[in-house]
mmCIF file of C-alpha atoms in Angstrom:
data_model
loop_
_atom_site.group_PDB
_atom_site.id
_atom_site.type_symbol
_atom_site.label_atom_id
_atom_site.label_comp_id
_atom_site.label_asym_id
_atom_site.label_seq_id
_atom_site.Cartn_x
_atom_site.Cartn_y
_atom_site.Cartn_z
ATOM 1 C CA MET A 1 10.981 -13.883 5.136
ATOM 2 C CA LEU A 2 11.071 -12.071 1.988
ATOM 3 C CA TYR A 3 10.565 -8.379 2.183
ATOM 4 C CA VAL A 4 9.437 -6.569 -1.018
ATOM 5 C CA VAL A 5 10.561 -3.027 -0.333
ATOM 6 C CA PRO A 6 9.375 -0.001 -2.519
ATOM 7 C CA THR A 7 12.343 2.746 -3.025
ATOM 8 C CA PRO A 8 11.966 6.299 -4.219
ATOM 9 C CA VAL A 9 11.059 7.174 -7.825
ATOM 10 C CA GLY A 10 12.597 10.531 -7.372
ATOM 11 C CA ASN A 11 13.110 12.422 -4.125
ATOM 12 C CA MET A 12 15.033 10.265 -1.642
ATOM 13 C CA GLU A 13 12.781 11.626 1.242
ATOM 14 C CA ASP A 14 10.022 9.530 -0.104
ATOM 15 C CA ILE A 15 11.509 6.222 1.340
ATOM 16 C CA THR A 16 9.721 5.204 4.590
ATOM 17 C CA LEU A 17 11.293 4.657 8.031
ATOM 18 C CA ARG A 18 10.295 1.042 7.921
ATOM 19 C CA ALA A 19 12.010 0.435 4.480
ATOM 20 C CA LEU A 20 15.224 1.876 6.010
ATOM 21 C CA ARG A 21 14.858 -0.342 9.099
ATOM 22 C CA ILE A 22 14.156 -3.460 6.956
ATOM 23 C CA LEU A 23 16.985 -2.771 4.520
ATOM 24 C CA LYS A 24 19.493 -2.437 7.422
ATOM 25 C CA GLU A 25 18.396 -5.538 9.214
ATOM 26 C CA VAL A 26 18.018 -8.217 6.447
ATOM 27 C CA SER A 27 20.820 -10.429 5.637
ATOM 28 C CA LEU A 28 20.966 -9.598 1.883
ATOM 29 C CA ILE A 29 19.247 -7.201 -0.385
ATOM 30 C CA LEU A 30 18.387 -8.458 -4.005
ATOM 31 C CA ALA A 31 18.604 -5.455 -6.453
ATOM 32 C CA GLU A 32 17.636 -4.925 -10.069
ATOM 33 C CA ASP A 33 20.837 -3.073 -10.666
ATOM 34 C CA THR A 34 23.368 -2.966 -7.904
ATOM 35 C CA ARG A 35 25.001 0.011 -9.184
ATOM 36 C CA THR A 36 21.827 2.039 -8.957
ATOM 37 C CA SER A 37 20.927 0.531 -5.608
ATOM 38 C CA SER A 38 24.429 1.230 -4.220
ATOM 39 C CA VAL A 39 23.789 4.972 -4.590
ATOM 40 C CA LEU A 40 20.549 4.637 -2.455
ATOM 41 C CA LEU A 41 22.171 2.592 0.118
ATOM 42 C CA LYS A 42 25.335 4.785 0.434
ATOM 43 C CA HIS A 43 22.928 7.839 0.856
ATOM 44 C CA PHE A 44 21.355 6.257 3.869
ATOM 45 C CA ASP A 45 24.469 4.593 5.302
ATOM 46 C CA ILE A 46 23.193 0.941 4.689
ATOM 47 C CA HIS A 47 25.914 -1.696 4.345
ATOM 48 C CA THR A 48 23.868 -4.819 3.804
ATOM 49 C CA PRO A 49 25.236 -7.048 1.021
ATOM 50 C CA LEU A 50 23.821 -6.680 -2.572
ATOM 51 C CA ARG A 51 23.100 -9.232 -5.139
ATOM 52 C CA SER A 52 21.675 -8.774 -8.803
ATOM 53 C CA HIS A 53 18.176 -9.957 -9.212
ATOM 54 C CA HIS A 54 16.834 -8.701 -12.562
ATOM 55 C CA LYS A 55 14.689 -9.644 -15.669
ATOM 56 C CA PHE A 56 17.539 -11.487 -17.238
ATOM 57 C CA ASN A 57 18.306 -13.986 -14.558
ATOM 58 C CA GLU A 58 15.121 -14.072 -12.536
ATOM 59 C CA HIS A 59 13.890 -17.194 -14.349
ATOM 60 C CA GLU A 60 17.014 -19.070 -13.157
ATOM 61 C CA THR A 61 17.516 -17.572 -9.734
ATOM 62 C CA SER A 62 14.104 -17.180 -8.197
ATOM 63 C CA ALA A 63 13.881 -20.754 -6.877
ATOM 64 C CA ALA A 64 17.271 -20.594 -5.290
ATOM 65 C CA MET A 65 16.546 -16.977 -3.759
ATOM 66 C CA ALA A 66 13.376 -18.405 -2.485
ATOM 67 C CA ASP A 67 15.155 -21.267 -0.677
ATOM 68 C CA LEU A 68 17.528 -18.641 0.897
ATOM 69 C CA ALA A 69 14.666 -16.663 2.184
ATOM 70 C CA SER A 70 13.407 -19.788 3.860
ATOM 71 C CA CYS A 71 16.355 -19.519 6.221
ATOM 72 C CA GLN A 72 17.060 -16.004 6.477
ATOM 73 C CA ASP A 73 15.503 -12.551 5.986
ATOM 74 C CA ILE A 74 15.954 -10.953 2.533
ATOM 75 C CA ALA A 75 14.813 -7.996 0.723
ATOM 76 C CA LEU A 76 13.992 -7.257 -2.777
ATOM 77 C CA ILE A 77 14.384 -3.732 -4.395
ATOM 78 C CA SER A 78 14.099 -2.395 -7.802
ATOM 79 C CA ASP A 79 15.760 0.635 -9.402
ATOM 80 C CA ALA A 80 12.680 2.794 -8.429
ATOM 81 C CA GLY A 81 9.243 2.132 -7.135
ATOM 82 C CA THR A 82 7.677 -1.170 -5.986
ATOM 83 C CA PRO A 83 9.167 -4.254 -7.311
ATOM 84 C CA GLY A 84 6.782 -6.322 -9.374
ATOM 85 C CA ILE A 85 5.148 -3.372 -11.000
ATOM 86 C CA SER A 86 6.769 -3.336 -14.461
ATOM 87 C CA ASP A 87 9.978 -4.361 -12.695
ATOM 88 C CA PRO A 88 11.384 -7.850 -11.630
ATOM 89 C CA GLY A 89 9.549 -9.340 -8.653
ATOM 90 C CA PHE A 90 6.743 -11.517 -9.483
ATOM 91 C CA MET A 91 8.651 -14.687 -10.062
ATOM 92 C CA LEU A 92 10.486 -14.475 -6.811
ATOM 93 C CA VAL A 93 7.238 -13.922 -4.891
ATOM 94 C CA ARG A 94 5.589 -16.674 -6.681
ATOM 95 C CA ALA A 95 8.466 -18.956 -5.790
ATOM 96 C CA CYS A 96 8.462 -18.071 -2.278
ATOM 97 C CA VAL A 97 4.655 -18.471 -1.986
ATOM 98 C CA GLU A 98 4.987 -21.912 -3.583
ATOM 99 C CA LYS A 99 7.831 -22.886 -0.996
ATOM 100 C CA GLY A 100 5.512 -21.578 1.921
ATOM 101 C CA VAL A 101 8.111 -18.771 2.557
ATOM 102 C CA GLU A 102 6.399 -15.689 4.051
ATOM 103 C CA VAL A 103 6.289 -12.575 1.807
ATOM 104 C CA GLN A 104 5.640 -8.986 3.075
ATOM 105 C CA CYS A 105 5.285 -6.205 0.633
ATOM 106 C CA LEU A 106 5.880 -2.699 2.359
ATOM 107 C CA PRO A 107 3.481 0.145 1.125
ATOM 108 C CA GLY A 108 5.699 2.859 -0.559
ATOM 109 C CA ALA A 109 6.433 4.702 -3.647
ATOM 110 C CA THR A 110 5.234 3.727 -7.158
ATOM 111 C CA ALA A 111 5.026 6.178 -10.158
ATOM 112 C CA PHE A 112 1.446 5.428 -11.504
ATOM 113 C CA VAL A 113 -0.592 6.405 -8.356
ATOM 114 C CA PRO A 114 0.484 10.211 -8.119
ATOM 115 C CA ALA A 115 0.181 10.405 -11.916
ATOM 116 C CA LEU A 116 -3.355 8.958 -11.964
ATOM 117 C CA VAL A 117 -4.624 11.242 -8.960
ATOM 118 C CA ASP A 118 -2.745 14.339 -10.598
ATOM 119 C CA SER A 119 -4.421 13.794 -14.009
ATOM 120 C CA GLY A 120 -7.808 14.990 -13.046
ATOM 121 C CA LEU A 121 -9.480 11.894 -14.692
ATOM 122 C CA PRO A 122 -11.716 9.434 -12.671
ATOM 123 C CA CYS A 123 -9.497 7.385 -10.397
ATOM 124 C CA ASP A 124 -12.162 5.268 -8.590
ATOM 125 C CA ARG A 125 -11.646 2.672 -11.382
ATOM 126 C CA PHE A 126 -8.734 2.320 -13.462
ATOM 127 C CA TYR A 127 -6.845 -0.056 -15.721
ATOM 128 C CA PHE A 128 -3.078 -0.558 -15.414
ATOM 129 C CA GLU A 129 -1.287 -1.264 -18.806
ATOM 130 C CA GLY A 130 2.089 -0.663 -18.010
ATOM 131 C CA PHE A 131 4.350 -0.681 -21.098
ATOM 132 C CA LEU A 132 2.686 -1.570 -24.263
ATOM 133 C CA PRO A 133 4.177 -4.166 -26.657
ATOM 134 C CA GLN A 134 6.807 -2.465 -28.769
ATOM 135 C CA LYS A 135 6.097 -4.608 -31.859
ATOM 136 C CA LYS A 136 4.275 -7.750 -31.884
ATOM 137 C CA GLY A 137 0.756 -7.518 -30.442
ATOM 138 C CA ARG A 138 0.914 -3.572 -30.318
ATOM 139 C CA GLN A 139 -2.017 -3.032 -32.564
ATOM 140 C CA THR A 140 -4.182 -5.759 -30.827
ATOM 141 C CA ARG A 141 -3.609 -3.984 -27.597
ATOM 142 C CA LEU A 142 -4.486 -0.697 -28.908
ATOM 143 C CA ASN A 143 -7.644 -2.166 -30.159
ATOM 144 C CA GLN A 144 -8.479 -3.502 -26.914
ATOM 145 C CA LEU A 145 -7.602 -0.160 -25.021
ATOM 146 C CA ALA A 146 -10.106 1.581 -27.324
ATOM 147 C CA GLU A 147 -12.933 -0.440 -25.593
ATOM 148 C CA GLN A 148 -11.653 -0.030 -22.075
ATOM 149 C CA GLU A 149 -14.214 1.876 -20.044
ATOM 150 C CA HIS A 150 -12.146 2.718 -17.062
ATOM 151 C CA THR A 151 -9.051 5.299 -16.809
ATOM 152 C CA MET A 152 -5.974 3.745 -18.378
ATOM 153 C CA ILE A 153 -2.395 3.893 -17.155
ATOM 154 C CA ILE A 154 0.490 3.367 -19.482
ATOM 155 C CA TYR A 155 4.231 3.593 -18.886
ATOM 156 C CA GLU A 156 6.226 5.005 -21.794
ATOM 157 C CA SER A 157 9.877 6.158 -22.545
ATOM 158 C CA PRO A 158 10.496 9.787 -23.760
ATOM 159 C CA PHE A 159 11.686 8.356 -26.830
ATOM 160 C CA ARG A 160 8.531 6.658 -27.931
ATOM 161 C CA LEU A 161 6.030 9.130 -26.248
ATOM 162 C CA GLN A 162 5.143 11.021 -29.489
ATOM 163 C CA LYS A 163 4.621 7.818 -31.434
ATOM 164 C CA THR A 164 2.493 6.406 -28.613
ATOM 165 C CA LEU A 165 0.391 9.622 -28.237
ATOM 166 C CA GLU A 166 -0.238 9.538 -31.872
ATOM 167 C CA GLN A 167 -1.213 5.846 -31.831
ATOM 168 C CA LEU A 168 -3.637 6.257 -29.022
ATOM 169 C CA ALA A 169 -5.224 9.423 -30.948
ATOM 170 C CA GLU A 170 -5.679 6.971 -34.041
ATOM 171 C CA PHE A 171 -7.193 4.237 -32.090
ATOM 172 C CA LEU A 172 -9.084 5.860 -29.310
ATOM 173 C CA GLY A 173 -9.716 9.251 -30.940
ATOM 174 C CA ALA A 174 -7.822 12.548 -30.803
ATOM 175 C CA ASP A 175 -10.488 14.139 -28.683
ATOM 176 C CA ARG A 176 -9.843 11.525 -25.822
ATOM 177 C CA ARG A 177 -8.796 13.247 -22.574
ATOM 178 C CA ALA A 178 -5.413 12.355 -21.079
ATOM 179 C CA SER A 179 -2.590 13.499 -19.245
ATOM 180 C CA VAL A 180 1.404 12.959 -19.310
ATOM 181 C CA SER A 181 3.325 13.078 -16.089
ATOM 182 C CA ARG A 182 7.161 13.066 -16.227
ATOM 183 C CA GLU A 183 9.947 13.115 -13.482
ATOM 184 C CA ILE A 184 7.600 12.253 -10.875
ATOM 185 C CA SER A 185 8.822 13.500 -7.483
ATOM 186 C CA LYS A 186 11.939 14.886 -9.002
ATOM 187 C CA VAL A 187 12.887 18.556 -9.322
ATOM 188 C CA HIS A 188 11.601 18.942 -12.684
ATOM 189 C CA GLU A 189 8.402 17.211 -12.191
ATOM 190 C CA ASP A 190 5.693 18.045 -14.723
ATOM 191 C CA THR A 191 2.036 17.006 -15.760
ATOM 192 C CA GLN A 192 0.500 18.131 -19.058
ATOM 193 C CA ARG A 193 -3.243 17.818 -19.418
ATOM 194 C CA GLY A 194 -5.535 18.029 -22.449
ATOM 195 C CA THR A 195 -6.969 15.990 -25.235
ATOM 196 C CA LEU A 196 -4.623 13.518 -27.112
ATOM 197 C CA ALA A 197 -4.526 15.897 -30.064
ATOM 198 C CA GLU A 198 -3.427 18.782 -27.726
ATOM 199 C CA LEU A 199 -0.731 16.832 -26.029
ATOM 200 C CA ILE A 200 0.580 15.716 -29.378
ATOM 201 C CA ALA A 201 0.936 19.244 -30.483
ATOM 202 C CA HIS A 202 2.490 20.235 -27.118
ATOM 203 C CA PHE A 203 5.197 17.495 -27.179
ATOM 204 C CA LYS A 204 6.006 18.184 -30.725
ATOM 205 C CA GLN A 205 6.978 21.704 -29.630
ATOM 206 C CA GLN A 206 8.724 20.512 -26.281
ATOM 207 C CA PRO A 207 10.169 17.098 -26.533
ATOM 208 C CA ALA A 208 9.786 15.274 -23.104
ATOM 209 C CA LYS A 209 12.587 14.034 -20.996
ATOM 210 C CA GLY A 210 12.575 11.530 -18.125
ATOM 211 C CA GLU A 211 10.357 8.635 -17.141
ATOM 212 C CA ILE A 212 6.667 9.049 -18.559
ATOM 213 C CA VAL A 213 3.283 7.993 -17.308
ATOM 214 C CA ILE A 214 0.473 8.569 -19.651
ATOM 215 C CA ILE A 215 -3.047 8.559 -18.180
ATOM 216 C CA VAL A 216 -6.042 8.204 -20.738
ATOM 217 C CA GLU A 217 -9.656 8.672 -20.183
ATOM 218 C CA GLY A 218 -11.890 5.654 -20.526
ATOM 219 C CA LYS A 219 -14.384 5.033 -23.421
ATOM 220 C CA GLY A 220 -17.505 7.262 -22.590
#
């Protein structure tokens, strides 16, 4: 069995009781960054062996890890949130499915759901973009997003937030409503709402820190 286990995006209390039990019972935990995950496991007194499984080695190791999961229970975790959502995980799950290995993804933390609900924008239909291309294909994606009718979800780093907001205003219109959530489930969690123009002005005065989720209104 492969268990895909969400881990907290901020507050340690956000982990589920089932996730803790699974992480204690499996034979091996595959982690995006063993240093980051060691802090989590130490906090909950979990001593299961760790092995790295990240975006730089998942192409080579997914098949072997799927073979391993065919004879013992293993868990996959990322640094924060649900593996496979803008984090490594898809290739391993696909390899397990192809080999007939059972996969169970536990429900749990992910950053975009609280940001979406907290935005005040329609969340009955939404489009998850994740991280925009940094260079090649970025303008093409922005042109496509300009025609998207559903609420959009974009992940961004604080260092590129201002540029991304300005480009969204350029391609989608400065009066498009949006929100910026940062440090979700952490002590300094904050959500700013307004038009793209208003958000640009706000973050010029108060540069953002921490992980960022941008929610943007769909085309009217």
